[in-house]
Coordinates of C-alpha atoms and ligand atoms in Angstrom, one line a residue:
M1 CA 35.5 -16.4 -2.8
D2 CA 37.4 -16.1 0.7
R3 CA 38.5 -20.0 0.2
E4 CA 40.8 -19.3 -2.6
H5 CA 42.0 -16.2 -2.2
S6 CA 43.8 -17.7 0.6
K7 CA 44.7 -20.4 -0.9
K8 CA 47.2 -17.9 -3.0
V9 CA 48.6 -16.5 -0.1
D10 CA 49.5 -19.3 1.0
L11 CA 51.4 -20.5 -1.7
F12 CA 52.0 -17.8 -2.4
Q13 CA 53.6 -16.8 1.0
R14 CA 55.2 -20.2 0.2
E15 CA 56.7 -18.9 -2.4
L16 CA 57.4 -15.1 -1.0
I17 CA 60.5 -17.2 1.6
L18 CA 62.3 -19.6 -1.1
C19 CA 62.9 -16.1 -2.4
G20 CA 64.5 -15.6 1.1
L21 CA 62.0 -12.4 2.3
T22 CA 63.0 -11.0 5.9
P23 CA 60.8 -8.6 8.5
N24 CA 62.9 -6.4 7.9
E25 CA 62.7 -6.6 3.9
K26 CA 60.5 -4.5 1.5
V27 CA 58.3 -5.7 -1.2
V28 CA 56.4 -4.3 -3.9
V29 CA 53.2 -5.7 -6.1
L30 CA 53.4 -4.1 -9.3
S31 CA 50.3 -4.6 -10.6
E32 CA 48.0 -2.6 -13.6
G33 CA 45.1 -1.6 -13.6
N34 CA 42.6 -4.4 -12.8
A35 CA 45.4 -7.8 -14.1
L36 CA 45.9 -9.9 -11.9
R37 CA 44.5 -8.1 -8.9
D38 CA 44.1 -11.2 -6.7
Y39 CA 47.4 -12.1 -7.2
A40 CA 47.9 -8.7 -5.7
L41 CA 46.0 -8.5 -3.1
A42 CA 47.3 -12.4 -2.1
F43 CA 50.8 -11.3 -1.6
V44 CA 50.6 -8.0 -0.4
E45 CA 48.7 -10.6 2.1
A46 CA 50.8 -13.0 2.2
A47 CA 54.2 -10.7 2.8
K48 CA 52.2 -9.4 5.9
Q49 CA 52.0 -12.1 7.5
L50 CA 55.5 -12.4 7.0
G51 CA 55.8 -9.9 8.8
S52 CA 57.7 -7.2 5.5
E53 CA 56.8 -3.5 4.5
V54 CA 54.8 -4.2 1.2
E55 CA 54.1 -1.7 -1.1
D56 CA 50.7 -2.4 -3.5
L57 CA 51.5 -0.4 -6.9
N58 CA 48.7 -0.2 -8.9
L59 CA 49.1 1.2 -12.1
S60 CA 45.8 2.7 -13.4
T61 CA 45.8 2.5 -17.3
S62 CA 42.9 2.7 -19.7
E63 CA 44.4 -0.7 -21.1
A64 CA 45.7 -3.4 -18.8
L65 CA 47.3 -6.4 -21.0
T66 CA 47.0 -9.8 -19.7
A67 CA 50.3 -11.5 -20.1
D68 CA 49.0 -13.8 -22.9
E69 CA 48.8 -9.3 -25.3
R70 CA 52.1 -8.2 -23.2
I71 CA 54.5 -10.7 -23.9
T72 CA 53.4 -10.0 -28.2
Q73 CA 54.1 -5.9 -27.3
L74 CA 57.7 -6.4 -24.9
G75 CA 59.3 -3.7 -23.7
K76 CA 56.6 -0.3 -23.2
S77 CA 54.1 0.0 -20.8
S78 CA 52.3 2.7 -18.2
L79 CA 55.5 2.0 -15.7
S80 CA 57.9 3.7 -18.6
D81 CA 57.5 7.4 -18.7
N82 CA 56.5 6.8 -14.2
K83 CA 59.0 8.2 -12.3
A84 CA 57.2 8.0 -9.2
A85 CA 56.5 3.9 -10.1
M86 CA 60.9 3.1 -10.3
S87 CA 61.6 4.7 -7.2
T88 CA 59.3 3.0 -5.3
L89 CA 60.5 -0.3 -7.6
K90 CA 64.1 0.7 -7.1
A91 CA 64.4 1.4 -3.2
A92 CA 62.8 -2.2 -1.9
D93 CA 63.7 -5.2 -1.6
L94 CA 62.0 -7.5 -3.9
A95 CA 59.7 -6.7 -6.5
I96 CA 56.2 -8.8 -7.4
D97 CA 55.7 -8.7 -11.0
L98 CA 52.2 -8.8 -11.9
M99 CA 52.6 -7.2 -15.7
L100 CA 55.4 -9.3 -17.1
L101 CA 58.0 -6.1 -17.6
L102 CA 60.4 -8.9 -19.0
F103 CA 63.0 -7.2 -22.4
S104 CA 62.0 -3.6 -21.0
K105 CA 64.6 -1.0 -20.4
E106 CA 62.6 -0.6 -17.7
Q107 CA 62.8 -3.7 -15.9
I108 CA 66.8 -3.8 -16.5
E109 CA 67.2 -0.1 -14.3
I110 CA 65.2 -1.7 -11.2
Q111 CA 67.8 -5.0 -10.8
A112 CA 70.2 -1.8 -11.9
S113 CA 69.6 -0.3 -8.5
G114 CA 70.1 -3.6 -6.7
T115 CA 66.1 -4.6 -6.1
R116 CA 65.0 -8.4 -7.1
I117 CA 62.7 -9.3 -9.5
L118 CA 60.1 -12.4 -9.5
L119 CA 57.0 -12.2 -12.1
A120 CA 54.0 -14.3 -11.7
V121 CA 51.7 -14.0 -14.7
E122 CA 50.6 -18.0 -14.7
P123 CA 48.0 -19.2 -14.7
F124 CA 46.9 -20.5 -10.4
E125 CA 46.7 -23.7 -11.2
I126 CA 50.1 -23.9 -13.1
L127 CA 52.4 -22.4 -10.3
E128 CA 50.3 -24.5 -8.2
R129 CA 51.7 -27.7 -10.3
L130 CA 55.0 -26.4 -11.5
F131 CA 56.4 -25.1 -7.7
P132 CA 60.1 -24.4 -7.5
S133 CA 62.2 -26.2 -5.6
K134 CA 66.0 -25.5 -3.8
E135 CA 66.4 -29.0 -5.9
S136 CA 65.3 -26.8 -9.1
R137 CA 67.6 -24.6 -8.3
Q138 CA 70.9 -26.8 -7.9
R139 CA 70.0 -28.3 -11.4
V140 CA 69.6 -25.1 -12.9
E141 CA 73.3 -23.8 -11.2
E142 CA 74.6 -27.2 -11.6
S143 CA 74.5 -26.5 -14.8
E144 CA 75.0 -23.3 -15.2
K145 CA 78.6 -23.9 -14.2
L146 CA 78.6 -26.6 -17.8
L147 CA 77.3 -23.4 -20.2
A148 CA 79.6 -21.0 -18.4
S149 CA 82.8 -23.5 -19.3
A150 CA 82.1 -24.1 -22.7
T151 CA 82.6 -21.3 -25.6
E152 CA 81.3 -23.0 -28.8
L153 CA 77.3 -25.1 -28.1
H154 CA 76.1 -26.5 -30.5
F155 CA 72.8 -28.4 -31.8
S156 CA 71.1 -31.6 -34.5
N157 CA 67.6 -33.0 -34.8
E158 CA 67.0 -35.8 -37.1
E159 CA 64.6 -32.8 -38.6
G160 CA 68.6 -32.4 -40.3
T161 CA 68.7 -28.9 -37.4
D162 CA 72.7 -28.1 -37.8
V163 CA 73.6 -25.4 -36.2
V164 CA 77.0 -23.0 -34.1
Y165 CA 77.0 -20.9 -31.5
Q166 CA 79.2 -19.4 -30.7
L167 CA 79.8 -17.9 -27.0
G168 CA 81.9 -15.4 -26.8
N169 CA 81.3 -12.5 -23.8
K170 CA 78.3 -14.5 -22.5
Q171 CA 76.3 -13.7 -20.0
I172 CA 73.5 -16.8 -18.5
L173 CA 70.3 -16.0 -18.0
T174 CA 69.4 -18.7 -15.5
E175 CA 65.4 -19.7 -14.6
Y176 CA 64.5 -21.5 -11.1
G177 CA 61.5 -19.6 -10.3
F178 CA 62.4 -17.6 -7.1
T179 CA 64.6 -15.9 -6.6
D180 CA 66.9 -14.6 -2.9
T181 CA 69.6 -12.2 -4.7
P182 CA 70.1 -9.1 -5.3
G183 CA 69.8 -7.2 -8.4
R184 CA 68.4 -11.0 -9.7
W185 CA 65.3 -11.3 -12.2
D186 CA 63.8 -14.5 -12.2
H187 CA 60.6 -16.5 -13.5
W188 CA 57.6 -18.6 -11.3
P189 CA 57.6 -20.6 -12.7
S190 CA 60.2 -22.2 -14.7
G191 CA 63.2 -23.8 -15.0
F192 CA 65.9 -23.3 -17.7
L193 CA 68.9 -21.6 -18.3
A194 CA 70.1 -19.5 -21.1
T195 CA 72.9 -17.3 -23.1
M196 CA 73.5 -16.0 -25.9
A197 CA 76.0 -16.4 -29.3
K198 CA 78.1 -13.9 -29.4
P199 CA 77.5 -10.8 -31.5
G200 CA 77.5 -12.8 -35.4
G201 CA 78.2 -15.8 -33.6
V202 CA 75.1 -19.0 -35.3
D203 CA 75.4 -20.1 -38.3
G204 CA 74.1 -23.4 -39.6
R205 CA 70.3 -24.1 -40.0
V206 CA 68.0 -24.5 -37.4
V207 CA 65.1 -27.4 -38.6
M208 CA 61.6 -27.5 -36.1
A209 CA 59.6 -31.1 -36.3
P210 CA 56.3 -31.6 -36.5
G211 CA 55.4 -31.3 -32.4
D212 CA 58.2 -28.3 -31.6
I213 CA 56.6 -25.2 -30.0
L214 CA 55.8 -21.1 -31.5
L215 CA 55.4 -19.7 -28.3
P216 CA 53.6 -16.9 -27.9
Q217 CA 51.8 -18.5 -30.8
M218 CA 50.7 -21.7 -28.5
K219 CA 51.2 -23.6 -30.9
M220 CA 52.3 -27.0 -31.9
L221 CA 53.8 -27.8 -35.4
R222 CA 52.3 -30.2 -37.7
E223 CA 54.2 -29.0 -40.5
P224 CA 58.7 -28.5 -40.4
I225 CA 59.7 -25.4 -40.6
S226 CA 64.0 -24.8 -41.4
F227 CA 65.9 -21.2 -41.0
E228 CA 68.3 -20.6 -42.7
I229 CA 71.0 -18.9 -40.4
S230 CA 74.5 -17.1 -41.2
E231 CA 76.0 -14.6 -38.4
G232 CA 73.1 -14.4 -36.7
R233 CA 70.1 -13.2 -38.1
V234 CA 67.6 -15.8 -39.3
T235 CA 68.3 -14.8 -43.7
K236 CA 65.2 -17.4 -44.4
I237 CA 62.3 -19.3 -43.5
S238 CA 60.7 -21.2 -45.3
G239 CA 58.3 -25.3 -45.3
D240 CA 54.9 -25.4 -45.6
A241 CA 51.7 -23.1 -44.6
E242 CA 52.5 -22.9 -40.8
A243 CA 56.6 -21.7 -42.4
S244 CA 54.5 -18.6 -44.4
A245 CA 52.1 -18.2 -41.1
L246 CA 55.2 -17.4 -38.8
N247 CA 57.0 -15.2 -40.9
G248 CA 53.6 -13.5 -42.0
Y249 CA 53.9 -12.7 -37.4
I250 CA 57.1 -11.6 -38.1
Q251 CA 57.0 -9.1 -40.8
N252 CA 53.5 -7.9 -39.0
Y253 CA 56.4 -5.7 -36.3
R254 CA 57.7 -4.5 -39.1
D255 CA 61.0 -5.0 -37.5
D256 CA 64.0 -5.9 -39.2
R257 CA 65.4 -6.7 -35.4
A258 CA 63.6 -9.7 -35.3
Y259 CA 65.1 -12.4 -37.4
A260 CA 68.7 -11.8 -34.9
V261 CA 68.5 -15.3 -33.3
S262 CA 68.1 -14.5 -29.6
H263 CA 69.1 -16.7 -27.3
I264 CA 69.9 -20.3 -26.3
G265 CA 69.3 -22.9 -23.2
W266 CA 67.6 -26.2 -22.4
G267 CA 64.9 -26.6 -20.0
L268 CA 65.7 -28.6 -16.2
N269 CA 61.7 -28.9 -15.2
E270 CA 61.0 -32.6 -15.2
D271 CA 56.8 -31.6 -13.7
A272 CA 57.0 -29.8 -17.0
Q273 CA 54.6 -31.0 -19.5
W274 CA 55.1 -31.5 -23.4
T275 CA 51.8 -29.6 -24.2
V276 CA 49.9 -26.3 -25.1
D277 CA 46.8 -27.4 -24.4
V278 CA 46.9 -25.7 -21.0
P279 CA 46.1 -21.6 -20.1
G280 CA 48.6 -19.0 -20.1
I281 CA 52.0 -18.3 -21.8
G282 CA 53.5 -21.5 -21.7
M283 CA 56.1 -21.9 -19.1
D284 CA 54.9 -26.2 -19.2
A285 CA 57.5 -25.6 -23.0
R286 CA 60.4 -23.1 -22.0
A287 CA 60.7 -25.2 -19.3
H288 CA 59.6 -28.7 -20.4
W289 CA 63.1 -31.5 -19.2
G290 CA 65.8 -31.9 -22.0
N291 CA 63.7 -29.0 -24.5
V292 CA 66.4 -27.3 -26.1
L293 CA 64.6 -23.6 -26.5
F294 CA 65.7 -21.9 -29.4
S295 CA 64.4 -18.6 -29.9
L296 CA 65.0 -15.4 -32.1
G297 CA 63.8 -10.8 -31.6
P298 CA 65.7 -9.3 -29.0
D299 CA 68.7 -9.4 -26.1
I300 CA 69.0 -6.6 -24.3
E301 CA 68.1 -9.4 -21.2
F302 CA 71.1 -10.2 -21.7
G303 CA 73.1 -7.1 -22.0
G304 CA 72.6 -6.1 -26.4
T305 CA 70.4 -3.4 -27.5
N306 CA 68.2 -5.6 -29.7
D307 CA 64.7 -4.0 -27.9
T308 CA 61.8 -4.8 -31.2
Q309 CA 59.1 -5.8 -29.7
C310 CA 58.8 -9.2 -31.5
H311 CA 60.4 -12.1 -29.1
L312 CA 59.6 -16.1 -30.3
D313 CA 60.4 -18.4 -28.2
L314 CA 60.3 -22.0 -30.1
P315 CA 60.7 -25.8 -27.5
M316 CA 62.6 -28.2 -29.7
K317 CA 62.4 -32.1 -28.5
N318 CA 64.2 -34.5 -29.4
C319 CA 67.6 -32.8 -29.6
D320 CA 71.6 -33.2 -29.8
L321 CA 72.4 -31.0 -27.9
R322 CA 76.7 -30.7 -27.2
L323 CA 79.1 -28.7 -25.4
D324 CA 82.0 -27.9 -26.6
G325 CA 82.1 -31.7 -28.0
E326 CA 80.6 -33.2 -25.0
L327 CA 76.7 -34.1 -25.4
V328 CA 74.7 -32.5 -22.3
V329 CA 70.8 -33.5 -23.8
Q330 CA 71.0 -36.5 -26.1
K331 CA 67.0 -36.6 -28.1
G332 CA 65.1 -35.3 -25.8
S333 CA 67.7 -37.0 -22.3
I334 CA 69.6 -34.9 -19.9
T335 CA 72.8 -36.4 -20.1
Y336 CA 75.0 -35.5 -16.6
Ligands
FE401 FE1 62.6 -16.0 -24.6

């Protein structure tokens, strides 16, 4: 137990150093109920050892969700009506999010106050294996420049995908696994980037192939699933049993906004594995080198108003992705 704890303290300290934590900064470690208390205590100790002021902000709740539960019902949490906790988080320089605030209004409000946020909820073995580096940041930021200068994104695969995203007022979400920039959010582990089309600006067809991955289901497909897309919305999902199951999953949310096309981007982490046979929420598949990450659901992380709780991340391999006609991903390999 003690040895496990000190391994965590050591790794978390390396992460806090990557996040540029200095002794005159304040860290708030946010957790809920009993979920990831071991991480909370280790982050507190790691921050103390670096000489920073640190607060262990543990929200009491009757039903703390694990990360894999939270990811199926994003947006609402025990932070939603907690003004005192919100002001503590806004007064911090760095918040460690152990409860998965992603796609919540609270996260956006905390970022707007200048607090940088690091999400860390994956099992320790995955945090260790996919530990980020300054090189991962360079690679993601180099890709960000390519994406920022493009006006049209096209992706395709041999299964029949042929879809265009009009990149208008684009915000780009970079994820390289640490954050030293005020107000910036990141997720440890990661290694990819994503953006949104302008409203209504996605048309075509996406066909996921056998071997592509459904998240948060942590399921590798055995059959193709086809999505017809018109003006930024999925109008039809077709295929066999796996397509029906996916459609049923979405319909269970009883929220038409779940059919909106969400972010699009590609993976840049060479250490990430193409597998669902790992614990946690599937960051390996999301960040896998040369994937195309197709997604449905909310857009509030990108400045929109769709806060549906149904968010699907759909990493696909062996795709071609072009920016203004230039290949950046070719059959699942990065070209630049
Ligand atoms: Fe996503």
